[in-house]
XYZ file of C-alpha atoms in Angstrom:
653
model
C 36.116 48.522 3.239
C 33.965 45.485 4.064
C 30.493 45.719 2.675
C 27.500 44.317 4.477
C 26.003 41.173 3.009
C 22.960 41.685 0.817
C 19.670 40.490 2.254
C 18.833 36.908 1.269
C 22.376 36.142 0.093
C 23.800 32.943 1.595
C 26.777 33.259 3.929
C 30.038 31.988 2.509
C 30.886 28.694 4.150
C 34.168 27.381 5.457
C 36.331 25.139 3.299
C 35.259 22.025 5.251
C 32.612 21.075 7.771
C 33.564 20.776 11.418
C 33.528 16.962 11.294
C 35.836 16.799 8.260
C 38.147 19.327 9.890
C 38.256 17.195 13.018
C 38.914 14.004 11.056
C 41.265 15.790 8.600
C 39.315 14.648 5.563
C 38.614 16.355 2.273
C 35.082 17.747 2.379
C 32.667 18.140 -0.545
C 31.603 21.517 0.911
C 27.875 20.900 0.501
C 25.435 19.970 3.218
C 25.467 17.195 4.176
C 28.967 16.548 2.894
C 30.040 13.272 1.335
C 31.660 11.848 4.475
C 28.907 12.848 6.934
C 26.231 11.534 4.590
C 27.981 8.203 4.215
C 28.392 7.895 8.003
C 24.719 8.932 8.533
C 25.661 11.799 10.839
C 24.092 14.653 8.890
C 23.029 16.197 12.211
C 26.740 16.709 13.031
C 27.657 18.151 9.625
C 28.038 21.913 10.129
C 29.821 24.655 8.265
C 31.073 27.562 10.322
C 30.189 30.769 8.464
C 32.835 33.411 8.057
C 32.129 36.449 10.155
C 30.883 39.538 8.364
C 31.573 42.943 9.837
C 28.482 45.042 10.205
C 28.543 48.801 10.436
C 26.653 50.214 13.371
C 23.593 52.183 12.283
C 23.729 55.904 12.857
C 20.519 57.544 13.944
C 20.138 61.221 13.007
C 16.726 61.620 14.614
C 17.178 64.072 17.481
C 13.929 62.883 19.066
C 15.193 59.344 19.562
C 16.144 58.238 23.042
C 19.571 56.663 23.258
C 19.633 53.581 25.482
C 22.988 53.090 27.190
C 24.249 50.266 29.359
C 24.179 51.119 33.060
C 26.160 49.487 35.784
C 23.581 50.089 38.531
C 20.887 47.971 36.835
C 18.564 50.982 36.505
C 16.431 50.965 33.349
C 16.387 53.956 30.995
C 12.772 54.639 31.923
C 13.599 54.801 35.627
C 16.570 57.061 34.929
C 14.320 59.574 33.211
C 11.757 59.662 35.965
C 8.212 60.016 34.710
C 9.213 60.767 31.118
C 7.286 58.547 28.683
C 9.850 56.805 26.504
C 7.756 55.657 23.575
C 10.284 52.884 22.894
C 9.308 49.299 23.759
C 11.897 46.666 24.532
C 12.076 43.208 22.971
C 10.679 41.670 26.152
C 7.673 43.987 25.964
C 6.853 42.782 22.477
C 7.347 39.152 23.514
C 4.907 39.574 26.431
C 2.315 40.930 24.000
C 2.784 37.926 21.731
C 4.550 39.673 18.858
C 7.796 37.708 19.267
C 8.221 33.963 19.787
C 9.289 32.700 23.214
C 11.742 30.249 21.695
C 14.050 32.837 20.155
C 16.838 32.219 22.646
C 16.645 28.469 22.723
C 17.552 28.226 19.030
C 20.442 30.659 19.335
C 22.956 27.897 19.999
C 21.268 25.372 17.726
C 23.603 26.069 14.850
C 26.700 25.566 17.002
C 26.288 22.082 18.439
C 23.826 19.215 18.167
C 21.785 18.799 21.341
C 20.027 15.505 21.931
C 16.267 15.923 22.120
C 16.116 13.293 24.864
C 17.996 15.153 27.605
C 17.364 18.554 29.111
C 20.475 20.791 29.257
C 19.568 21.820 32.804
C 18.269 19.838 35.740
C 14.583 20.341 36.412
C 11.999 18.983 38.783
C 10.298 15.861 37.488
C 6.577 16.498 37.105
C 4.084 13.818 38.149
C 3.080 13.407 34.490
C 6.690 12.843 33.396
C 7.306 10.423 36.245
C 4.194 8.460 35.271
C 5.248 8.434 31.610
C 8.698 7.068 32.431
C 7.100 4.280 34.477
C 4.624 3.508 31.674
C 7.278 2.890 29.014
C 7.846 -0.891 28.876
C 11.213 -2.423 29.822
C 13.987 -1.752 27.314
C 13.949 -5.145 25.518
C 10.256 -4.709 24.651
C 10.641 -1.036 23.786
C 13.522 -2.006 21.500
C 11.192 -4.383 19.651
C 8.533 -1.696 19.160
C 10.962 1.032 18.113
C 12.777 -1.230 15.673
C 9.489 -2.410 14.189
C 8.283 1.154 13.689
C 11.502 2.285 12.023
C 11.696 -0.740 9.731
C 8.027 -1.275 8.846
C 5.978 1.861 9.510
C 8.168 4.945 9.288
C 8.405 4.813 5.492
C 4.667 5.514 5.187
C 5.115 9.066 6.487
C 8.840 9.376 7.261
C 8.136 11.633 10.215
C 11.291 10.387 12.007
C 14.827 10.482 10.673
C 16.105 7.063 11.833
C 19.786 7.941 12.592
C 19.007 10.840 14.929
C 15.991 9.182 16.521
C 18.044 6.055 17.231
C 20.772 8.242 18.725
C 18.308 10.118 20.923
C 16.615 6.858 21.879
C 19.896 5.417 23.162
C 20.638 8.705 24.927
C 17.234 8.601 26.638
C 17.885 5.167 28.151
C 21.412 6.171 29.140
C 20.121 9.348 30.758
C 17.413 7.429 32.595
C 19.999 5.019 34.007
C 22.300 7.876 35.072
C 19.540 9.938 36.663
C 19.787 12.766 34.140
C 16.923 15.123 33.333
C 14.756 13.690 30.543
C 12.718 15.969 28.287
C 8.916 15.568 28.380
C 8.629 16.015 24.585
C 10.896 13.107 23.662
C 9.392 10.916 26.383
C 5.929 11.568 24.935
C 7.261 10.882 21.432
C 8.699 7.552 22.572
C 5.364 6.586 24.123
C 3.519 7.454 20.933
C 5.958 5.401 18.837
C 5.234 2.420 21.081
C 1.474 3.080 20.941
C 1.430 3.085 17.140
C 3.885 0.225 16.570
C 2.164 -2.215 18.904
C -1.039 -2.051 16.814
C 0.767 -3.337 13.702
C 2.795 -6.198 15.181
C 2.522 -9.653 13.708
C 0.545 -12.254 15.644
C 3.565 -14.031 17.108
C 5.190 -10.855 18.442
C 1.875 -9.586 19.818
C 1.368 -12.812 21.719
C 4.887 -12.609 23.127
C 4.374 -9.055 24.399
C 0.940 -9.817 25.819
C 2.296 -12.853 27.704
C 5.358 -11.061 29.076
C 3.641 -7.745 29.907
C 0.431 -9.332 31.170
C -1.977 -7.180 29.140
C -3.436 -7.258 25.638
C -1.814 -5.045 23.030
C -4.909 -2.933 22.418
C -5.066 -1.906 26.068
C -1.326 -1.254 26.124
C -1.588 0.978 23.054
C -4.420 2.978 24.608
C -2.430 3.301 27.824
C 0.685 4.550 26.030
C -1.324 7.059 23.993
C -3.274 8.358 26.991
C -0.121 8.815 29.086
C 1.668 10.587 26.221
C -1.285 12.939 25.787
C -1.324 13.801 29.502
C 2.395 14.523 29.426
C 2.047 16.578 26.239
C -0.510 18.826 27.927
C 2.168 19.954 30.416
C 4.385 21.353 27.640
C 3.713 25.004 26.890
C 3.321 26.311 23.329
C 6.677 26.559 21.601
C 8.527 24.962 24.526
C 9.008 21.455 23.156
C 10.644 22.351 19.857
C 10.516 20.130 16.806
C 10.136 17.010 18.959
C 6.858 18.320 20.352
C 5.510 18.816 16.834
C 6.495 15.266 15.946
C 4.857 13.692 18.979
C 1.654 15.701 18.447
C 1.585 14.416 14.879
C 1.988 10.889 16.218
C -1.179 11.482 18.192
C -2.981 12.109 14.891
C -1.457 8.916 13.458
C -2.708 6.894 16.434
C -6.250 8.247 16.159
C -6.383 7.541 12.437
C -5.082 4.005 12.979
C -7.932 3.460 15.416
C -10.408 4.826 12.818
C -11.077 7.897 15.005
C -10.968 10.343 12.114
C -12.638 13.249 13.877
C -10.136 13.081 16.754
C -7.271 12.656 14.286
C -8.220 15.846 12.456
C -8.206 17.813 15.721
C -4.884 16.268 16.798
C -3.462 17.269 13.421
C -4.627 20.838 14.073
C -2.737 20.865 17.390
C 0.457 19.727 15.645
C 0.029 22.379 12.942
C -0.494 25.156 15.496
C 2.599 24.052 17.420
C 4.603 24.109 14.182
C 3.331 27.605 13.431
C 4.332 28.664 16.946
C 7.879 27.650 16.013
C 7.666 29.619 12.756
C 7.807 26.547 10.520
C 5.282 28.134 8.149
C 7.754 30.915 7.358
C 11.016 30.856 5.434
C 13.714 29.046 7.382
C 16.531 31.225 6.063
C 16.448 33.465 9.145
C 15.856 30.723 11.709
C 18.733 30.300 14.176
C 18.975 26.558 13.703
C 21.419 24.087 12.228
C 21.195 22.951 8.625
C 19.952 19.579 9.827
C 17.083 21.020 11.884
C 16.238 23.396 9.040
C 15.872 20.361 6.777
C 13.763 18.500 9.348
C 11.486 21.520 9.772
C 10.890 21.542 6.019
C 10.067 17.844 6.027
C 7.660 18.002 8.953
C 5.882 21.055 7.542
C 5.387 19.318 4.168
C 4.031 16.296 6.014
C 1.601 18.362 8.084
C 0.344 20.187 5.007
C -0.078 16.902 3.123
C -2.194 15.424 5.903
C -4.153 18.664 6.188
C -5.350 18.907 2.594
C -6.066 15.185 2.293
C -7.988 14.849 5.564
C -9.862 18.092 4.962
C -11.115 16.860 1.597
C -12.060 13.434 2.994
C -13.902 15.032 5.931
C -15.395 17.859 3.800
C -13.778 20.452 6.058
C -11.844 23.627 5.249
C -8.064 23.454 5.161
C -6.376 24.200 8.483
C -3.325 25.698 6.759
C -3.857 28.691 4.508
C -1.273 27.971 1.821
C -1.423 31.542 0.517
C 0.059 32.753 3.815
C 2.845 30.187 4.055
C 6.307 29.704 2.681
C 6.887 26.211 1.307
C 10.468 25.027 1.054
C 10.651 21.521 -0.330
C 12.924 19.166 1.591
C 16.266 18.026 0.293
C 16.921 14.407 -0.640
C 20.586 14.518 0.316
C 20.072 13.032 3.785
C 19.398 9.704 2.095
C 20.929 10.291 -1.333
C 24.654 11.119 -1.499
C 24.490 11.910 -5.213
C 21.418 13.826 -6.352
C 22.255 12.980 -9.959
C 21.383 9.311 -9.442
C 17.958 7.698 -9.299
C 18.515 6.330 -5.793
C 15.187 6.903 -4.038
C 14.462 8.766 -0.827
C 11.513 7.895 1.393
C 10.603 11.576 1.704
C 10.091 12.014 -2.059
C 6.505 10.763 -1.902
C 5.558 13.245 0.850
C 7.142 16.098 -1.074
C 5.117 15.192 -4.178
C 1.860 14.947 -2.223
C 2.523 18.365 -0.711
C 2.977 19.812 -4.192
C -0.353 18.385 -5.338
C -2.090 20.068 -2.416
C -0.482 23.369 -3.342
C -1.623 22.994 -6.948
C -5.273 22.250 -6.300
C -5.544 24.766 -3.438
C -5.189 27.542 -6.011
C -8.434 26.460 -7.693
C -11.318 28.621 -6.387
C -13.435 26.833 -3.801
C -11.123 23.891 -3.129
C -9.845 25.180 0.210
C -13.410 25.169 1.538
C -13.151 21.375 1.597
C -16.009 20.690 -0.846
C -15.489 19.896 -4.530
C -18.103 20.204 -7.283
C -18.394 19.092 -10.942
C -17.630 22.656 -12.032
C -14.067 22.125 -10.797
C -13.562 18.722 -12.443
C -11.668 19.888 -15.524
C -9.409 22.314 -13.652
C -8.606 19.714 -11.006
C -7.763 17.068 -13.563
C -5.474 19.428 -15.442
C -3.539 20.112 -12.251
C -3.355 16.397 -11.457
C -1.995 15.687 -14.948
C 0.665 18.375 -14.606
C 1.534 16.960 -11.203
C 1.996 13.380 -12.431
C 4.229 14.688 -15.209
C 6.724 15.796 -12.526
C 7.136 12.286 -11.079
C 10.657 10.849 -10.973
C 11.160 7.624 -12.970
C 10.509 5.377 -9.944
C 6.951 6.783 -9.662
C 5.997 7.120 -13.331
C 2.430 6.082 -14.141
C 3.313 4.085 -17.266
C 6.502 2.030 -17.254
C 8.021 3.012 -13.878
C 11.645 2.324 -13.048
C 11.493 -0.755 -10.791
C 15.261 -1.130 -10.373
C 15.143 -0.329 -6.660
C 11.905 -2.115 -5.759
C 13.661 -5.072 -4.143
C 16.276 -3.083 -2.258
C 13.819 -0.397 -1.114
C 10.591 -2.229 -0.353
C 8.622 0.944 0.372
C 8.836 2.134 -3.246
C 6.040 -0.076 -4.690
C 3.705 0.996 -1.879
C 4.506 4.689 -2.296
C 4.216 4.431 -6.085
C 0.752 2.920 -5.847
C -0.251 5.395 -3.152
C 0.599 8.307 -5.455
C -1.369 6.698 -8.290
C -4.375 6.161 -6.006
C -4.154 9.739 -4.802
C -4.201 11.023 -8.388
C -7.325 8.987 -9.158
C -8.986 9.997 -5.883
C -8.527 13.725 -6.438
C -9.730 13.421 -10.049
C -12.814 11.478 -8.978
C -13.867 13.640 -6.004
C -15.526 16.498 -7.969
C -17.283 13.922 -10.158
C -19.030 12.095 -7.311
C -22.319 14.060 -7.632
C -22.570 12.849 -11.228
C -23.163 9.300 -9.951
C -26.024 10.231 -7.631
C -28.327 11.763 -10.256
C -31.167 10.466 -12.365
C -30.146 11.557 -15.874
C -33.692 11.012 -17.216
C -35.237 13.864 -15.227
C -35.414 17.359 -16.664
C -34.298 18.957 -13.393
C -30.880 17.265 -13.528
C -28.156 19.789 -14.441
C -26.735 19.358 -17.927
C -23.148 19.315 -16.681
C -23.761 16.381 -14.347
C -25.475 14.455 -17.148
C -22.601 14.968 -19.574
C -19.976 13.992 -17.016
C -21.650 10.813 -15.753
C -19.805 8.469 -18.173
C -16.544 10.102 -17.149
C -17.426 9.706 -13.482
C -18.074 5.978 -13.919
C -14.764 5.485 -15.729
C -12.842 7.390 -13.080
C -14.550 5.405 -10.305
C -13.518 2.094 -11.840
C -9.956 3.297 -12.353
C -9.832 4.425 -8.712
C -11.069 1.034 -7.558
C -8.292 -0.602 -9.562
C -5.618 1.570 -8.002
C -6.955 1.245 -4.436
C -7.081 -2.551 -4.678
C -3.495 -2.692 -5.900
C -2.397 -0.370 -3.093
C -4.088 -2.617 -0.563
C -2.247 -5.636 -1.927
C 1.035 -3.877 -1.045
C -0.139 -3.083 2.487
C -1.471 -6.438 3.612
C -1.026 -8.270 5.830
C 1.283 -6.109 7.983
C -0.464 -2.751 7.446
C -4.095 -3.814 7.282
C -5.083 -0.919 9.533
C -3.839 1.643 7.027
C -7.292 3.127 6.378
C -6.653 4.920 3.079
C -6.998 1.985 0.651
C -10.010 0.158 2.193
C -11.902 3.410 2.636
C -11.286 4.391 -0.984
C -12.672 1.041 -2.123
C -15.710 1.366 0.115
C -16.447 4.984 -0.765
C -16.103 4.359 -4.503
C -18.264 1.229 -4.390
C -20.952 3.052 -2.394
C -21.203 5.789 -5.031
C -21.383 3.169 -7.764
C -24.255 1.580 -5.818
C -26.012 4.930 -5.840
C -25.528 5.106 -9.610
C -27.182 1.681 -9.972
C -30.105 2.657 -7.750
C -30.783 5.731 -9.897
C -30.305 3.795 -13.131
C -34.018 3.143 -13.673
C -33.612 2.384 -17.385
C -30.574 0.148 -16.823
C -28.448 2.097 -19.285
C -25.676 3.222 -16.944
C -22.352 3.339 -18.831
C -20.268 0.229 -18.158
C -23.027 -1.241 -15.999
C -21.554 -4.753 -16.121
C -18.130 -3.522 -15.038
C -19.762 -1.552 -12.231
C -21.355 -4.746 -10.904
C -18.037 -6.577 -11.094
C -16.314 -3.682 -9.355
C -18.794 -3.785 -6.465
C -18.280 -7.542 -6.213
C -14.524 -7.008 -5.896
C -15.027 -4.373 -3.185
C -17.223 -6.722 -1.148
C -14.764 -9.623 -1.302
C -11.741 -7.433 -0.568
C -13.321 -5.595 2.361
C -14.423 -8.922 3.798
C -10.746 -9.920 3.921
C -9.691 -6.606 5.467
C -12.431 -6.895 8.098
C -10.493 -9.675 9.800
C -7.784 -7.300 11.015
C -9.144 -3.748 10.843
C -12.144 -2.066 12.418
C -12.506 0.241 9.427
C -12.681 -2.743 7.101
C -15.344 -4.458 9.229
C -17.589 -1.398 9.298
C -17.067 -0.672 5.598
C -17.949 -4.236 4.640
C -21.086 -4.269 6.783
C -22.375 -0.950 5.425
C -21.581 -1.784 1.805
C -23.226 -5.222 2.078
C -26.467 -3.614 3.248
C -26.380 -0.967 0.523
C -25.869 -3.646 -2.119
C -28.757 -5.625 -0.666
C -31.081 -2.664 -1.236
C -30.372 -2.422 -4.983
C -32.973 -3.801 -7.370
C -30.997 -6.277 -9.470
C -31.908 -9.093 -11.785
C -31.083 -12.641 -10.755
C -28.207 -12.676 -13.186
C -26.797 -9.382 -11.907
C -27.184 -10.489 -8.311
C -25.194 -13.603 -9.144
C -22.398 -11.396 -10.512
C -22.272 -9.214 -7.402
C -22.316 -12.124 -4.943
C -20.438 -14.544 -7.173
C -17.987 -16.995 -5.662
C -15.625 -16.353 -8.572
C -13.410 -13.304 -8.817
C -14.557 -11.433 -11.953
C -12.134 -10.148 -14.539
C -12.450 -6.385 -14.556
C -10.648 -4.354 -17.163
C -10.131 -0.640 -17.407
C -12.897 1.270 -19.139
C -10.800 3.991 -20.711
C -7.665 4.047 -22.786
C -7.626 7.695 -23.726
C -8.474 11.009 -22.184
C -12.158 11.893 -22.064
C -14.127 15.052 -21.352
C -12.741 15.629 -17.868
C -9.391 14.244 -18.862
C -9.771 11.099 -16.762
C -7.618 8.349 -18.197
C -6.718 4.868 -17.148
C -3.161 3.845 -16.396
C -3.852 0.163 -15.819
C -5.250 -2.722 -17.851
C -6.717 -5.217 -15.419
C -8.315 -4.774 -12.028
C -8.089 -8.363 -11.025
C -7.918 -11.744 -12.652
C -10.260 -14.626 -11.967
C -9.761 -18.346 -11.635
C -12.193 -20.952 -12.852
C -11.711 -23.366 -9.968
C -13.650 -21.433 -7.347
C -13.363 -17.966 -5.839
C -9.876 -16.658 -5.036
C -9.721 -13.011 -3.998
C -6.705 -10.974 -5.167
C -5.564 -10.625 -1.559
C -5.816 -14.343 -0.817
C -3.997 -15.065 -4.063
C -1.103 -12.903 -2.845
C -0.956 -13.871 0.803
C -2.399 -17.387 0.809
C -5.624 -18.803 2.211
C -6.956 -17.608 5.540
C -9.381 -18.889 8.097
C -13.046 -18.079 7.970
C -14.027 -14.585 9.048
C -14.913 -14.256 12.748
C -18.642 -13.868 13.202
C -18.421 -10.814 15.423
C -16.589 -8.819 12.731
C -19.650 -9.065 10.492
C -22.366 -8.733 13.093
C -23.439 -5.452 11.489
C -24.250 -7.186 8.226
C -27.478 -8.754 9.471
C -29.807 -10.053 6.823
C -27.129 -11.994 4.935
C -27.889 -15.619 4.170
C -25.551 -18.531 4.714
C -24.240 -18.158 1.192
C -23.591 -14.451 1.617
C -26.510 -13.382 -0.555
C -28.827 -10.903 1.186
C -32.476 -11.662 1.526
C -34.991 -9.457 -0.222
C -36.517 -6.502 1.542
C -33.339 -5.777 3.545
C -33.891 -3.055 6.134
C -31.003 -0.559 6.161
C -31.051 -0.089 9.922
C -27.303 0.126 10.396
C -24.780 1.974 12.483
C -22.138 3.891 10.536
C -19.958 3.914 13.644
C -16.754 5.891 12.981
C -17.658 6.303 9.305
C -20.203 8.897 10.395
C -17.299 11.334 10.831
C -15.588 10.705 7.504
C -18.457 9.803 5.218
C -21.404 12.000 4.290
C -24.329 9.619 3.763
C -26.605 12.370 2.484
C -24.363 13.011 -0.531
C -25.138 9.546 -1.893
C -28.675 10.583 -2.751
C -30.051 7.123 -2.018
C -33.386 8.473 -0.750
C -33.631 5.649 1.739
C -35.179 5.740 5.188
C -32.184 5.125 7.420
C -32.775 5.495 11.175
C -30.277 7.607 13.022
C -28.846 9.230 9.909
């Protein structure tokens, strides 16, 4: 007698995957198998499960209505006249919203890979889809943008799996040439890839595209994004599958690249809701999808959650995803790593780690509200420390394994990004400790005791953010995370100086040097990124309002890069510790910023990029009595001025 399989128990797989059976090769019998992984066709690696006989349930309830198949098409309800059945069909539940609409479309997903670029059935081409197809640039230029994104940008988030996207990309062009039905979701995704990639191109390639296409790259990017958004609006909830989730997420990437943080947060919410519509927040064990799509669903969900908790904390907003109501299944590394026992890195490892940090801190009371306080500082640091202890050797804080740094160029950037994230999360609950006057009796005791720790953590964060930025420039200057961290940290240190009436702030000299580094670095970033220009202008005006001695002012606006060392070598009250020794090194023969030292000298900064910083003299030193009448621009949506406690009269704020 064949027994039914126990719930949750995996189905026994065949002796070889379908591809190995077809090629008559010996299979490793694990997904993806050794041969499919080596050939980068994990999406074709499938194991046919052995069929399990299931006994038909026997219902002993005499009140139940037996539904039988009828040849005349008459429903059971009609057959019984006006008798009330009391039994609802599956379609009834689906109409009421209790079942997903996409249940049938995934039924064949485990049998055969279907390209996301082509529709299985011919459909009428909507005006939005027709416009989108016309908007995509000719193939040679689209090839340039797609290749640039996959080689230079995709490793930051790894939202696309290059082998399958390249396959679908080729299929899309082939289908377009043959008059086949193209899917709106993949067409919108392709437009968004072009919109994001064109903003990061090097100067020579940008000039080539602008000359050949007859329009500047900024306008082209806006056009691609706008057309993709219009096309996306025609796709119903749950109708575009995983590709629709990806292209909605690309919309959030585009907004963030353009420093439109408020719009990016809302676009992220749309992507999250679409993913939830597909059931990606639940366990994938029951989903009728292939192993490859199951893995991609895990990856995209981890990515969405990572963006959610980080953006929510930066914007002081509640989390969109309630982690207590979700099932988190960490992605596998086998798509990129044939042997999990080796230290060969996978680009998705960083995202998986960041997702785990969000899960850890979300369990601390009050964190999911989006606002952190000094009362949570110790608990948050403990979770961060436990998190960093789980890092693989390539991401270790002290003495990382740099064996693969040259062959996998994204590893140094991801390593430094994880370090910066650890410092950022540790510092966030300590920020209020820098905006207090410790000499007043009304200041809470906790904030007073944690102020030295807050200063140390701020300087360590500045160190890490500057090193991250050195890995991003010049290609990824618009990556907002590093310059904003430097600006935000420096602004809070400025607040600490303003409230330091007795000039006894811990590490005051290092704080001044740290602010000087932030000014010089942001001035470099301002040449290529709108966020950098605004951050530099605002920070320059804040610094100009601080009452400093002539000697201190010379340090802040010095033309030499100061040597800034870490302030801590061991764990302090909140557990904040330094993992680095030097923030930057100076040279005696004139000022050389760390970024210029790495990438070479650059031309003078365009005047219009610093128009906000009015009141600066020819030598860059602000005049006395500087009026802080400035426009925060897009920073107004990501930066809470009131929390600085500067007590300054700022119009419009």
